[in-house]
Short mmCIF file of C-alpha atoms in Angstrom, two decimals:
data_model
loop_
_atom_site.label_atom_id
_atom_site.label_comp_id
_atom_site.label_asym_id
_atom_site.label_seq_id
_atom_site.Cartn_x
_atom_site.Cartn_y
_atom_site.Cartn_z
CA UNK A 180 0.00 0.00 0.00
CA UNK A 181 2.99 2.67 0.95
CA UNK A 182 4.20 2.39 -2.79
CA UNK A 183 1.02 2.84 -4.08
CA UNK A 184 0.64 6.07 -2.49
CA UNK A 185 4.04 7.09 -3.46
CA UNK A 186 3.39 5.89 -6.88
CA UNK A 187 -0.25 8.75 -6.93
CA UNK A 188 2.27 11.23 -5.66
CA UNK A 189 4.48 10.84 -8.48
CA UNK A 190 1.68 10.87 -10.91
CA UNK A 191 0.47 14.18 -8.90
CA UNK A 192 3.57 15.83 -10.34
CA UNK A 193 2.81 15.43 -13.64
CA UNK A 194 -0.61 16.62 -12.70
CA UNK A 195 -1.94 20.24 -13.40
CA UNK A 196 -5.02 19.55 -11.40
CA UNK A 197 -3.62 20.17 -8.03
CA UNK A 198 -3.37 23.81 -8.79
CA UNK A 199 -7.27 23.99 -8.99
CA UNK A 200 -6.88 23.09 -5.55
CA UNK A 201 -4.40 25.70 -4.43
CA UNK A 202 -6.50 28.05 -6.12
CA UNK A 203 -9.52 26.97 -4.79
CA UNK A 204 -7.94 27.06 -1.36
CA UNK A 205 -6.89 30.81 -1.71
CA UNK A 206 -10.04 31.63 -2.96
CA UNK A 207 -11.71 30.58 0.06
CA UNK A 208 -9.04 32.81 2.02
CA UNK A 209 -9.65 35.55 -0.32
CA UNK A 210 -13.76 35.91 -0.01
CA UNK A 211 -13.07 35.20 3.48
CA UNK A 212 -10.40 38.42 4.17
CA UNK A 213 -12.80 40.75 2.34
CA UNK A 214 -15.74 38.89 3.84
CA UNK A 215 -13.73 39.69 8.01
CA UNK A 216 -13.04 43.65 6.22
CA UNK A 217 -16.34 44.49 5.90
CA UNK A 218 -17.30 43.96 9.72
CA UNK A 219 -16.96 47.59 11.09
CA UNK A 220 -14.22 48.05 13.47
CA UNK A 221 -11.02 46.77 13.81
CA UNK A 222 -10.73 42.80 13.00
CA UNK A 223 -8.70 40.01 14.95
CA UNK A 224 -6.89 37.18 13.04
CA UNK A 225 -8.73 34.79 15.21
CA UNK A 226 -12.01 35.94 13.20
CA UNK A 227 -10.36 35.96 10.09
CA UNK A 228 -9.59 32.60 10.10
CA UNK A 229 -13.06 31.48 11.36
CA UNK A 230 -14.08 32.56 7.94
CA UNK A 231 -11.66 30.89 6.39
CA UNK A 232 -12.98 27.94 7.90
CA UNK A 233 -16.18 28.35 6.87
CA UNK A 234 -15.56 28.68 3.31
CA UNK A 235 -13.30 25.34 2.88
CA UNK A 236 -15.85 23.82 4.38
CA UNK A 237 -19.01 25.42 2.30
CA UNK A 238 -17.36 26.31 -0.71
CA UNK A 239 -13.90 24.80 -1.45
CA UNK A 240 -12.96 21.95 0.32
CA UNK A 241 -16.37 19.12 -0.56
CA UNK A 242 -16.18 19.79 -4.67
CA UNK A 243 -12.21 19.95 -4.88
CA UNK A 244 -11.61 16.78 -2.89
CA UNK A 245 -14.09 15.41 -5.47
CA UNK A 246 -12.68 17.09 -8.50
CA UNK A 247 -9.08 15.82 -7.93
CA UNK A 248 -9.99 12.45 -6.22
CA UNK A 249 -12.42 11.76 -8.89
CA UNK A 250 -10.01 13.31 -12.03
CA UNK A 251 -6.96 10.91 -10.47
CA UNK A 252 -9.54 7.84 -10.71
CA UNK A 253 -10.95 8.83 -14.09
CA UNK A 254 -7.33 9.00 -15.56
CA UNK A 255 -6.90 5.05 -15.49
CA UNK A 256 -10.03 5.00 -17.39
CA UNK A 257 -9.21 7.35 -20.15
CA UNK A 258 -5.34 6.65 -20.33
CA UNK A 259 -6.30 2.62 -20.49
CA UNK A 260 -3.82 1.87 -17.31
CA UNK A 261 -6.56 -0.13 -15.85
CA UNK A 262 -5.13 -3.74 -18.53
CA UNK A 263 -1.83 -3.02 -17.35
CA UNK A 264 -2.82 -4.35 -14.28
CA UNK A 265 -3.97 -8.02 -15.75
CA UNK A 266 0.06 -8.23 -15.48
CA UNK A 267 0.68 -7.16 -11.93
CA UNK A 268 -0.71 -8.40 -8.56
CA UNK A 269 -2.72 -5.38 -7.35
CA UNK A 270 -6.24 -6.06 -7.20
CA UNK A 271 -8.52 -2.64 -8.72
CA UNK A 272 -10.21 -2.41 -5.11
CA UNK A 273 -6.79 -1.94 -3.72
CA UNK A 274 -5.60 0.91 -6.08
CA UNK A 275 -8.82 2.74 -5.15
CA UNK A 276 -7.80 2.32 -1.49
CA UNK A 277 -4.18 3.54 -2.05
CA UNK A 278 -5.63 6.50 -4.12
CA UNK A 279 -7.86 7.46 -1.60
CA UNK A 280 -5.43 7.32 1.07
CA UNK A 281 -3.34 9.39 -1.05
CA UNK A 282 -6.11 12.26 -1.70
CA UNK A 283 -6.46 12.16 2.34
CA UNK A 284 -2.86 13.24 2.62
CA UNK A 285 -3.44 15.48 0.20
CA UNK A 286 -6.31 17.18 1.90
CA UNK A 287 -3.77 17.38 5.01
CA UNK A 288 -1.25 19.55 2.83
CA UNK A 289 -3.91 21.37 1.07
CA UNK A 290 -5.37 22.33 5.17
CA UNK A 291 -1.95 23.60 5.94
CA UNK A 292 -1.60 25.99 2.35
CA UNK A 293 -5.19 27.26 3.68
CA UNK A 294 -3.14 28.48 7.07
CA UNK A 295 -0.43 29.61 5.42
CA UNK A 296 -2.62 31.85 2.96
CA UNK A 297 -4.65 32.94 6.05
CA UNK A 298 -1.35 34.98 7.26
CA UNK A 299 0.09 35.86 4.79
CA UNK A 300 -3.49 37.70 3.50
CA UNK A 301 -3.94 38.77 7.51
CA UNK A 302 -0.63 40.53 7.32
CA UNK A 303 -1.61 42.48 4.05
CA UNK A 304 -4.93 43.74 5.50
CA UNK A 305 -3.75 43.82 8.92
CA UNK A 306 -5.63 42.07 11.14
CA UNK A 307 -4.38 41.92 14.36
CA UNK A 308 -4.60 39.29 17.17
CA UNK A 309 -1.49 37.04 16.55
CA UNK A 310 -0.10 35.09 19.07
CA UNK A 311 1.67 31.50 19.29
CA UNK A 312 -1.82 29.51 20.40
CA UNK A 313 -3.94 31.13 18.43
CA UNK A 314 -1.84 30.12 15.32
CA UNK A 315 -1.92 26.80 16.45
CA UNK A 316 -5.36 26.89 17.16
CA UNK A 317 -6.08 28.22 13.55
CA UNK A 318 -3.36 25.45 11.87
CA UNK A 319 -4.97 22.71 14.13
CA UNK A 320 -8.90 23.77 13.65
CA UNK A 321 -8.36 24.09 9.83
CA UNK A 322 -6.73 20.79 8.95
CA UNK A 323 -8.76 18.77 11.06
CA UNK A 324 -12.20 20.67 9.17
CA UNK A 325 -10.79 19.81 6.04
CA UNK A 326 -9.45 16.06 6.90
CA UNK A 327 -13.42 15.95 8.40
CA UNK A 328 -14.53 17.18 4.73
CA UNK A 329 -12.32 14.39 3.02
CA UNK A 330 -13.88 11.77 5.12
CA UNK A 331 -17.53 12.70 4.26
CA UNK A 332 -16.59 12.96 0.57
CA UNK A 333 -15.26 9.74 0.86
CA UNK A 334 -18.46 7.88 -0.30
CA UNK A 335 -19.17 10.27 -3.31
CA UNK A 336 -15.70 9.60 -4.84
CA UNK A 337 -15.67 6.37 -4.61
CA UNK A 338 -19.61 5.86 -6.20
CA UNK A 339 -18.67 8.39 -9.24
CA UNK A 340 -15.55 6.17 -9.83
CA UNK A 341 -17.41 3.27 -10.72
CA UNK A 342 -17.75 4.15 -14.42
CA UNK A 343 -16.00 6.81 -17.01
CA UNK A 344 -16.67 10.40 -16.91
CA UNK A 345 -18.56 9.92 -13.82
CA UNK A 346 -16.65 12.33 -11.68
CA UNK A 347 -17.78 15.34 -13.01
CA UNK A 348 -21.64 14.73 -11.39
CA UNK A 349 -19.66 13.57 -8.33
CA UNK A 350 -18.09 17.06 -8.14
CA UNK A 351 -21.48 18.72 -8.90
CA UNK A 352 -23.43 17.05 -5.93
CA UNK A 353 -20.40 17.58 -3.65
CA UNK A 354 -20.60 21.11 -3.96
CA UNK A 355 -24.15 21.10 -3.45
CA UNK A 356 -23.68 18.78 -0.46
CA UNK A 357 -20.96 21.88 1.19
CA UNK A 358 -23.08 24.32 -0.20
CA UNK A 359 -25.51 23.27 2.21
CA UNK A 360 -22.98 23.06 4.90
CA UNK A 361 -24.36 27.08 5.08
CA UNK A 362 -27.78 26.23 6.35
CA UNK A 363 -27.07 23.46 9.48
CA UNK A 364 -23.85 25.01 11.03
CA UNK A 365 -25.14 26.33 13.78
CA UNK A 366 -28.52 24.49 14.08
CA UNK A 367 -28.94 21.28 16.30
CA UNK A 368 -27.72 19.26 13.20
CA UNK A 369 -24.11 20.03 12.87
CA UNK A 370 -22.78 16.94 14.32
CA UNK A 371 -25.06 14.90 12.68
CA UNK A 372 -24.23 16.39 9.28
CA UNK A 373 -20.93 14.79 7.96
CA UNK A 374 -19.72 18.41 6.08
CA UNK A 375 -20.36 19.98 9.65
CA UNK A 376 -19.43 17.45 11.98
CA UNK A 377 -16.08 18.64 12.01
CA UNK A 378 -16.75 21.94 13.25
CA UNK A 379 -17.93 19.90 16.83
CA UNK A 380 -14.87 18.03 17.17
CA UNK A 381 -12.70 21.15 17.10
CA UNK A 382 -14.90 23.21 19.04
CA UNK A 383 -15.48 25.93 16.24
CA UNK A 384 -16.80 28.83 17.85
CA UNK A 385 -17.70 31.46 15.17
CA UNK A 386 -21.36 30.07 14.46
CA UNK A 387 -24.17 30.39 17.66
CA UNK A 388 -24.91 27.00 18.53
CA UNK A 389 -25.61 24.83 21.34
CA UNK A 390 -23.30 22.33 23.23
CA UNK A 391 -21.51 20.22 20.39
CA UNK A 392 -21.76 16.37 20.57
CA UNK A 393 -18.37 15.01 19.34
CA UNK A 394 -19.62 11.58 19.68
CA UNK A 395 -22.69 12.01 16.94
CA UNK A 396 -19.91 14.36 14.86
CA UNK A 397 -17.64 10.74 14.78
CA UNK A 398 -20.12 8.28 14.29
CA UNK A 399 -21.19 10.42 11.26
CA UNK A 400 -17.64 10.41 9.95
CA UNK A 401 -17.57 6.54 10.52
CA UNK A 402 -20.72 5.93 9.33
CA UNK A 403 -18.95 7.43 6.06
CA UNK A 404 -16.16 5.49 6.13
CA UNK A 405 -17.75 2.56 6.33
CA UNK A 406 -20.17 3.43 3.77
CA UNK A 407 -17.49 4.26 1.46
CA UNK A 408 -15.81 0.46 2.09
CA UNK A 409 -19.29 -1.01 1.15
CA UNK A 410 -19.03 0.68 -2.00
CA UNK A 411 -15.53 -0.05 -2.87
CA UNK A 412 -15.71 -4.01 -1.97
CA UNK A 413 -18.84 -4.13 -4.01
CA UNK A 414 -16.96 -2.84 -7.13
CA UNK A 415 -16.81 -5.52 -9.85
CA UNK A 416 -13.14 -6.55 -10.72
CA UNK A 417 -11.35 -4.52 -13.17
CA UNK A 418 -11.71 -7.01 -16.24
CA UNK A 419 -15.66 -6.65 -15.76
CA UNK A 420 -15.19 -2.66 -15.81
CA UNK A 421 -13.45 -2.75 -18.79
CA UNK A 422 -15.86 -5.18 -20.06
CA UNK A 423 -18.20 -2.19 -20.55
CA UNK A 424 -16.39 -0.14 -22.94
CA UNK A 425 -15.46 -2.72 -24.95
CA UNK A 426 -18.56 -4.75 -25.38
CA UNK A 427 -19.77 -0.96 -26.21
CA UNK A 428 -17.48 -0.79 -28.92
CA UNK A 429 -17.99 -4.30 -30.46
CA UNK A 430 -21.85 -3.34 -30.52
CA UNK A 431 -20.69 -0.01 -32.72
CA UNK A 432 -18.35 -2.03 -35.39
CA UNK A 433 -21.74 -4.46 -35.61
CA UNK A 434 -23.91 -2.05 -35.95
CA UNK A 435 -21.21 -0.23 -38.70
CA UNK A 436 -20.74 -3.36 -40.76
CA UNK A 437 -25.20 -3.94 -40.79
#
C-alpha cells in the first residue's frame, strides 16, 4: 500500500489539477479576508480565520476533494492503465484504497496551504490578534475541518468512480452537499451532518450553537467510512469494468458493418 501512495504522488507531479486546488484554497481565504473587512471596526486574526474555515468547508474543500480524487480515478479510465494491471498483482479495489489514502494526505497539505494563505493575506490587511496559540489553534482547527470534509466525501468519490466520466456529477453534488454546509452550522444538526461534523470536534466557535456532541460528529464520519468500504468491496473486478467499454465498442463495429 505505501508504494502505491508514493506511486499517486508521483503521478500528482505530472498533474496540473492540483493547482485547482491551491487556487480553490486561496479563494476561500480571499472571499473570506474581504468577507472579516467588511465587519466595522477593527478585526482580529482569530475571526479571520473562522471565515476561512467556513468557506473550505461550504465552498472549497467538498467539490475539490471530489474534483481531484475523482479526475486521479478517471485518468486510469481514459489513459487505459486499468489492462496493465492483468500483469501485476494489485487487485482494482486496492488501487482505489491507495488512491484514496493518497487524496487524504493530500487534503492534510492542502489544510496547511489554507493556514499559510490565512497569514500571509492577515498581514496584508492587517488584522491583528497574533499570538503563538492562536496560530496553532487556527493550523490545528483548519486541517482537522478539512481532513473531516475528506472523510464525508469519501463515499461520493468512490460511487462516481465506478464508471467513465462519472466524476464530473460527483463534483457537482459535492458542492451542493458543502453548499448546504451554510444552512445546518449552527442548528442542532451540525454533528449529525458529515460536512459539519467537524466543526464539533474542534470546538469551532464562530457560528451560535448549542453544546456540540463530538460523539454524533464521529459516528457520522464513521458511518462514512464505512459506507465508502461497502461501496468499494462491491466494485466488480477490473476485467468486468473494462468489459463495458469494450462490449460498447464491439456493438458499434456491428452495428457499422449492418
Amino acid at each position: 500500500m505505501y508504494q502505491l501512495i508514493i506511486t499517486e504522488f508521483l503521478k500528482l507531479k505530472r498533474q496540473s489539477i492540483i493547482w485547482i486546488g491551491i487556487i480553490a484554497v486561496f479563494i476561500a481565504a480571499i472571499l473570506a479576508a474581504l468577507q472579516s473587512n467588511s465587519n466595522d471596526g477593527s478585526v482580529t486574526y482569530e475571526v479571520f480565520y473562522n471565515n476561512v474555515i467556513w468557506n473550505n468547508f461550504s465552498l472549497a474543500f467538498p467539490f475539490m476533494i471530489v474534483l481531484i480524487g475523482g479526475y486521479l480515478i478517471n485518468r486510469e479510465y481514459t489513459d487505459q492503465t486499468l489492462k496493465t494491471m492483468l500483469t501485476v498483482p494489485v487487485s482494482f479495489r486496492k488501487m482505489l484504497i491507495g488512491k484514496m489514502m493518497a487524496i487524504g494526505i493530500l487534503t492534510l497539505v492542502f489544510g496547511v496551504a489554507s493556514f499559510i494563505f490565512s497569514i500571509f493575506l492577515s498581514s496584508i490587511f492587517g488584522f491583528e490578534g497574533y499570538s503563538v496559540p492562536i496560530l496553532l489553534k487556527a493550523l490545528y482547527q483548519i486541517t482537522v475541518i478539512g481532513f473531516c470534509n475528506y472523510l464525508a466525501v469519501l463515499p461520493i468519490i468512490a460511487y462516481f468512480s465506478r464508471k467513465k466520466d462519472r466524476f464530473f456529477t460527483g463534483v457537482g453534488f459535492a458542492f451542493f452537499y458543502g453548499f448546504c454546509g451554510i444552512f445546518v452550522a449552527g442548528r442542532n444538526l451540525t454533528d449529525f451532518y458529515p460536512i459539519t461534523s467537524g466543526l464539533g470536534l474542534v470546538h469551532y466557535t464562530n457560528v451560535d450553537t448549542t453544546a456540540y456532541n463530538p460523539i454524533i460528529g464521529i459516528s457520522s464520519l464513521i458511518l462514512m467510512v464505512v459506507l465508502t468500504f461497502l461501496i468499494i468491496i462491491s466494485f466488480p473486478n477490473y476485467e468486468k469494468v473494462m468489459a463495458g467499454p469494450e462490449n460498447k465498442k464491439k456493438e458499434a463495429r456491428k452495428t457499422k458493418q449492418v
